[in-house]
CSV table of C-alpha atoms in Angstrom, one decimal:
chain,number,residue,atom,x,y,z
A,17,ASP,CA,7.2,7.6,-20.6
A,18,ALA,CA,10.9,7.5,-21.3
A,19,LYS,CA,13.3,8.1,-18.4
A,20,THR,CA,15.6,11.1,-18.6
A,21,THR,CA,19.1,11.6,-17.1
A,22,GLN,CA,20.5,15.0,-16.3
A,23,PRO,CA,23.7,16.2,-14.4
A,24,PRO,CA,22.8,17.1,-10.8
A,25,SER,CA,24.4,20.5,-11.0
A,26,MET,CA,26.2,23.0,-13.3
A,27,ASP,CA,27.8,26.4,-13.1
A,28,CYS,CA,27.7,29.1,-15.6
A,29,ALA,CA,29.2,32.6,-15.8
A,30,GLU,CA,26.8,35.5,-16.0
A,31,GLY,CA,26.4,36.7,-19.6
A,32,ARG,CA,27.7,33.4,-21.1
A,33,ALA,CA,25.5,30.7,-22.7
A,34,ALA,CA,24.3,28.0,-20.4
A,35,ASN,CA,24.0,24.6,-22.1
A,36,LEU,CA,22.0,22.0,-20.1
A,37,PRO,CA,22.2,18.4,-21.4
A,38,CYS,CA,19.5,15.7,-21.1
A,39,ASN,CA,19.8,12.1,-22.1
A,40,HIS,CA,16.6,10.3,-23.1
A,41,SER,CA,17.8,7.3,-24.9
A,42,THR,CA,14.6,5.3,-24.6
A,43,ILE,CA,12.3,8.0,-26.1
A,44,SER,CA,9.7,6.7,-28.5
A,45,GLY,CA,8.4,8.3,-31.7
A,46,ASN,CA,5.4,10.1,-30.3
A,47,GLU,CA,7.0,11.5,-27.1
A,48,TYR,CA,7.8,15.2,-26.7
A,49,VAL,CA,10.8,16.7,-24.8
A,50,TYR,CA,9.7,19.4,-22.3
A,51,TRP,CA,11.8,21.7,-20.2
A,52,TYR,CA,10.7,23.5,-17.1
A,53,ARG,CA,12.6,25.4,-14.4
A,54,GLN,CA,11.9,26.0,-10.7
A,55,ILE,CA,13.3,29.1,-9.2
A,56,HIS,CA,13.9,28.7,-5.4
A,57,SER,CA,10.7,27.2,-4.0
A,58,GLN,CA,8.3,28.7,-6.6
A,59,GLY,CA,6.0,26.7,-8.8
A,60,PRO,CA,7.8,25.3,-11.9
A,61,GLN,CA,7.8,27.5,-15.0
A,62,TYR,CA,7.4,26.2,-18.6
A,63,ILE,CA,10.4,27.0,-20.9
A,64,ILE,CA,10.1,25.2,-24.1
A,65,HIS,CA,9.2,21.8,-25.7
A,66,GLY,CA,9.8,20.0,-29.0
A,67,LEU,CA,9.3,16.7,-30.9
A,68,LYS,CA,12.0,16.5,-33.6
A,69,ASN,CA,13.0,19.9,-34.8
A,70,ASN,CA,15.0,22.4,-32.9
A,71,GLU,CA,12.9,25.0,-31.2
A,72,THR,CA,13.5,28.6,-30.1
A,73,ASN,CA,11.5,31.1,-28.1
A,74,GLU,CA,12.2,34.2,-26.2
A,75,MET,CA,13.5,32.3,-23.2
A,76,ALA,CA,15.7,29.6,-24.7
A,77,SER,CA,16.6,27.2,-27.6
A,78,LEU,CA,16.1,23.5,-27.6
A,79,ILE,CA,18.4,21.3,-29.7
A,80,ILE,CA,17.3,17.7,-30.2
A,81,THR,CA,19.7,15.3,-31.8
A,82,GLU,CA,18.8,13.6,-35.0
A,83,ASP,CA,18.2,10.2,-33.3
A,84,ARG,CA,16.3,12.0,-30.5
A,85,LYS,CA,18.2,10.2,-27.8
A,86,SER,CA,19.4,13.4,-26.2
A,87,SER,CA,18.7,17.2,-26.2
A,88,THR,CA,20.3,20.4,-25.0
A,89,LEU,CA,18.6,23.4,-23.5
A,90,ILE,CA,20.5,26.6,-24.3
A,91,LEU,CA,20.1,29.9,-22.4
A,92,PRO,CA,21.9,32.2,-24.7
A,93,HIS,CA,23.0,34.9,-22.2
A,94,ALA,CA,22.5,33.6,-18.7
A,95,THR,CA,21.7,36.1,-15.9
A,96,LEU,CA,21.7,35.7,-12.1
A,97,ARG,CA,17.9,35.3,-12.3
A,98,ASP,CA,18.4,32.1,-14.3
A,99,THR,CA,19.7,30.4,-11.3
A,100,ALA,CA,17.2,27.5,-10.8
A,101,VAL,CA,16.6,23.8,-11.1
A,102,TYR,CA,16.0,22.8,-14.7
A,103,TYR,CA,13.8,19.8,-15.4
A,104,CYS,CA,14.0,17.8,-18.7
A,105,ILE,CA,10.8,15.7,-19.1
A,106,VAL,CA,9.7,13.3,-21.8
A,107,ARG,CA,6.0,12.5,-22.3
A,108,GLY,CA,3.6,11.0,-24.7
A,109,LEU,CA,0.2,12.2,-25.9
A,110,ASN,CA,-2.1,9.9,-23.9
A,111,ALA,CA,-4.0,11.3,-21.0
A,112,GLY,CA,-2.2,8.9,-18.6
A,113,ASN,CA,1.2,10.1,-19.7
A,114,MET,CA,1.5,13.0,-17.3
A,115,LEU,CA,4.6,15.1,-16.8
A,116,THR,CA,6.9,13.3,-14.4
A,117,PHE,CA,9.6,15.5,-12.8
A,118,GLY,CA,12.9,13.9,-11.9
A,119,GLY,CA,15.8,15.4,-10.0
A,120,GLY,CA,16.7,18.0,-12.6
A,121,THR,CA,19.9,20.1,-12.9
A,122,ARG,CA,20.6,22.8,-10.4
A,123,LEU,CA,22.1,25.6,-12.5
A,124,MET,CA,24.1,28.2,-10.6
A,125,VAL,CA,24.8,31.4,-12.6
A,126,LYS,CA,27.8,33.2,-11.0
A,127,PRO,CA,28.8,36.9,-11.5
B,4,ASN,CA,-5.8,37.2,-14.7
B,5,ALA,CA,-4.7,35.5,-11.6
B,6,GLY,CA,-3.7,32.3,-13.3
B,7,VAL,CA,-3.6,29.4,-10.8
B,8,THR,CA,-4.4,30.2,-7.2
B,9,GLN,CA,-3.8,27.9,-4.3
B,10,THR,CA,-5.5,28.2,-0.9
B,11,PRO,CA,-4.1,28.0,1.8
B,12,LYS,CA,-0.5,28.8,1.3
B,13,PHE,CA,0.6,27.5,4.7
B,14,ARG,CA,-1.0,25.0,7.1
B,15,VAL,CA,0.0,23.0,10.1
B,16,LEU,CA,-2.0,19.9,11.0
B,17,LYS,CA,-1.8,17.4,13.7
B,18,THR,CA,-1.7,13.7,12.8
B,19,GLY,CA,-5.2,12.4,12.1
B,20,GLN,CA,-6.7,15.8,11.2
B,21,SER,CA,-8.3,16.4,7.8
B,22,MET,CA,-8.1,19.3,5.5
B,23,THR,CA,-8.7,20.4,1.9
B,24,LEU,CA,-6.5,22.3,-0.4
B,25,LEU,CA,-8.2,24.4,-3.1
B,26,CYS,CA,-6.9,25.1,-6.5
B,27,ALA,CA,-8.6,27.6,-8.8
B,28,GLN,CA,-7.7,28.6,-12.3
B,29,ASP,CA,-9.2,31.4,-14.4
B,30,MET,CA,-7.9,30.3,-17.8
B,31,ASN,CA,-10.7,27.9,-18.7
B,32,HIS,CA,-8.3,25.0,-18.8
B,33,GLU,CA,-9.5,21.4,-19.2
B,34,TYR,CA,-6.7,19.7,-17.4
B,35,MET,CA,-5.7,20.1,-13.8
B,36,TYR,CA,-3.1,18.4,-11.6
B,37,TRP,CA,-1.9,18.0,-8.1
B,38,TYR,CA,1.8,17.4,-7.4
B,39,ARG,CA,3.8,17.1,-4.2
B,40,GLN,CA,7.4,18.0,-3.7
B,41,ASP,CA,9.5,16.8,-0.8
B,42,PRO,CA,12.7,18.6,0.2
B,43,GLY,CA,15.4,18.3,-2.4
B,44,MET,CA,13.2,16.1,-4.7
B,45,GLY,CA,11.4,16.6,-8.0
B,46,LEU,CA,7.6,16.8,-8.2
B,47,ARG,CA,5.4,13.7,-8.0
B,48,LEU,CA,1.9,13.6,-9.5
B,49,ILE,CA,-0.8,12.8,-6.9
B,50,HIS,CA,-4.0,13.0,-9.0
B,51,TYR,CA,-5.1,14.7,-12.1
B,52,SER,CA,-8.3,15.6,-14.0
B,53,VAL,CA,-9.0,15.7,-17.7
B,54,GLY,CA,-12.2,17.6,-17.4
B,55,GLU,CA,-15.1,18.7,-15.1
B,56,GLY,CA,-16.4,15.7,-13.1
B,57,THR,CA,-13.4,13.4,-13.9
B,58,THR,CA,-10.4,12.5,-11.8
B,59,ALA,CA,-7.6,9.9,-12.1
B,60,LYS,CA,-4.8,8.6,-10.0
B,61,GLY,CA,-1.2,9.7,-10.6
B,62,GLU,CA,2.0,8.3,-9.2
B,63,VAL,CA,1.4,8.7,-5.5
B,64,PRO,CA,-2.4,8.8,-4.8
B,65,ASP,CA,-2.6,6.9,-1.5
B,66,GLY,CA,-3.9,9.0,1.4
B,67,TYR,CA,-5.4,11.7,-0.9
B,68,ASN,CA,-8.8,12.3,-2.5
B,69,VAL,CA,-9.7,14.8,-5.2
B,70,SER,CA,-12.8,16.3,-6.7
B,71,ARG,CA,-13.5,18.5,-9.8
B,72,LEU,CA,-17.1,19.6,-9.4
B,73,LYS,CA,-16.5,22.8,-11.3
B,74,LYS,CA,-14.2,23.2,-14.3
B,75,GLN,CA,-12.2,26.0,-12.6
B,76,ASN,CA,-11.6,24.2,-9.3
B,77,PHE,CA,-9.7,21.1,-8.3
B,78,LEU,CA,-9.8,20.1,-4.6
B,79,LEU,CA,-7.2,17.9,-2.9
B,80,GLY,CA,-8.3,16.3,0.4
B,81,LEU,CA,-6.4,14.6,3.2
B,82,GLU,CA,-8.9,12.6,5.3
B,83,SER,CA,-6.4,11.6,8.0
B,84,ALA,CA,-3.1,13.5,7.8
B,85,ALA,CA,0.1,11.7,8.5
B,86,PRO,CA,3.6,13.1,9.0
B,87,SER,CA,4.7,11.5,5.7
B,88,GLN,CA,2.4,14.0,4.0
B,89,THR,CA,4.4,16.9,5.1
B,90,SER,CA,5.4,18.5,1.8
B,91,VAL,CA,4.8,21.4,-0.6
B,92,TYR,CA,1.8,20.8,-2.8
B,93,PHE,CA,1.6,22.4,-6.3
B,94,CYS,CA,-1.5,22.6,-8.4
B,95,ALA,CA,-1.2,23.1,-12.2
B,96,SER,CA,-3.5,23.4,-15.2
B,97,SER,CA,-3.2,23.1,-19.0
B,98,ARG,CA,-5.3,23.8,-22.0
B,99,GLN,CA,-4.3,20.8,-24.0
B,100,ILE,CA,-2.8,17.4,-23.1
B,101,THR,CA,0.4,18.5,-24.8
B,102,GLY,CA,0.3,22.1,-23.7
B,103,GLU,CA,2.4,23.8,-21.1
B,104,LEU,CA,1.5,23.5,-17.5
B,105,PHE,CA,0.8,26.6,-15.5
B,106,PHE,CA,1.6,26.2,-11.8
B,107,GLY,CA,0.4,27.8,-8.7
B,108,GLU,CA,2.8,29.1,-6.0
B,109,GLY,CA,2.4,26.1,-3.8
B,110,SER,CA,0.9,25.2,-0.4
B,111,ARG,CA,3.3,24.3,2.3
B,112,LEU,CA,1.8,21.6,4.6
B,113,THR,CA,3.3,20.4,7.9
B,114,VAL,CA,1.8,17.4,9.7
B,115,LEU,CA,3.0,17.1,13.3
């Protein structure tokens, strides 16, 4: 699986959009980009995933660059409850390609 | 629906003792996983299962054994606990290989 690089921490003002970047320059054609978050010490929570096209759901939007070497997770109106560690993960389709969680980005939403 | 349930949530062991962590899911998912998370770190995959009766090693399998005798249950065993196994253990399940993972709330294990 391709390795990902994320900033260790970011701040965001409450009500503003939070844009979390992820670099995955070694991604291969059949690998998906996944985002999870972990609030405090709870189990991680799935947010969104995509292959090539931009994706949107009720939680967030995922923007993947045309060359697929980087992506951005967008939380459109961050709230205090969005304070968490956000993990960007790249994985393929084979059974052995399990989700591997790196250090993630610690997002702090401030009032 | 309870989702993914882990038992126990907290446990303290002495070095050399054995124990089993139980993970149960009620979503009829084929795939199940055990991860560990050390303080300030990301999650690391210990073992996983792609279906009833099957198991496979993940990134950090040494010192652990697993069994998937029933589709809904995935057991993680420590035969001889060591202080290095002090960690928070998370179980997860998914319907498809590319599907989202549903996590349990974690089991905090301390080995003295």
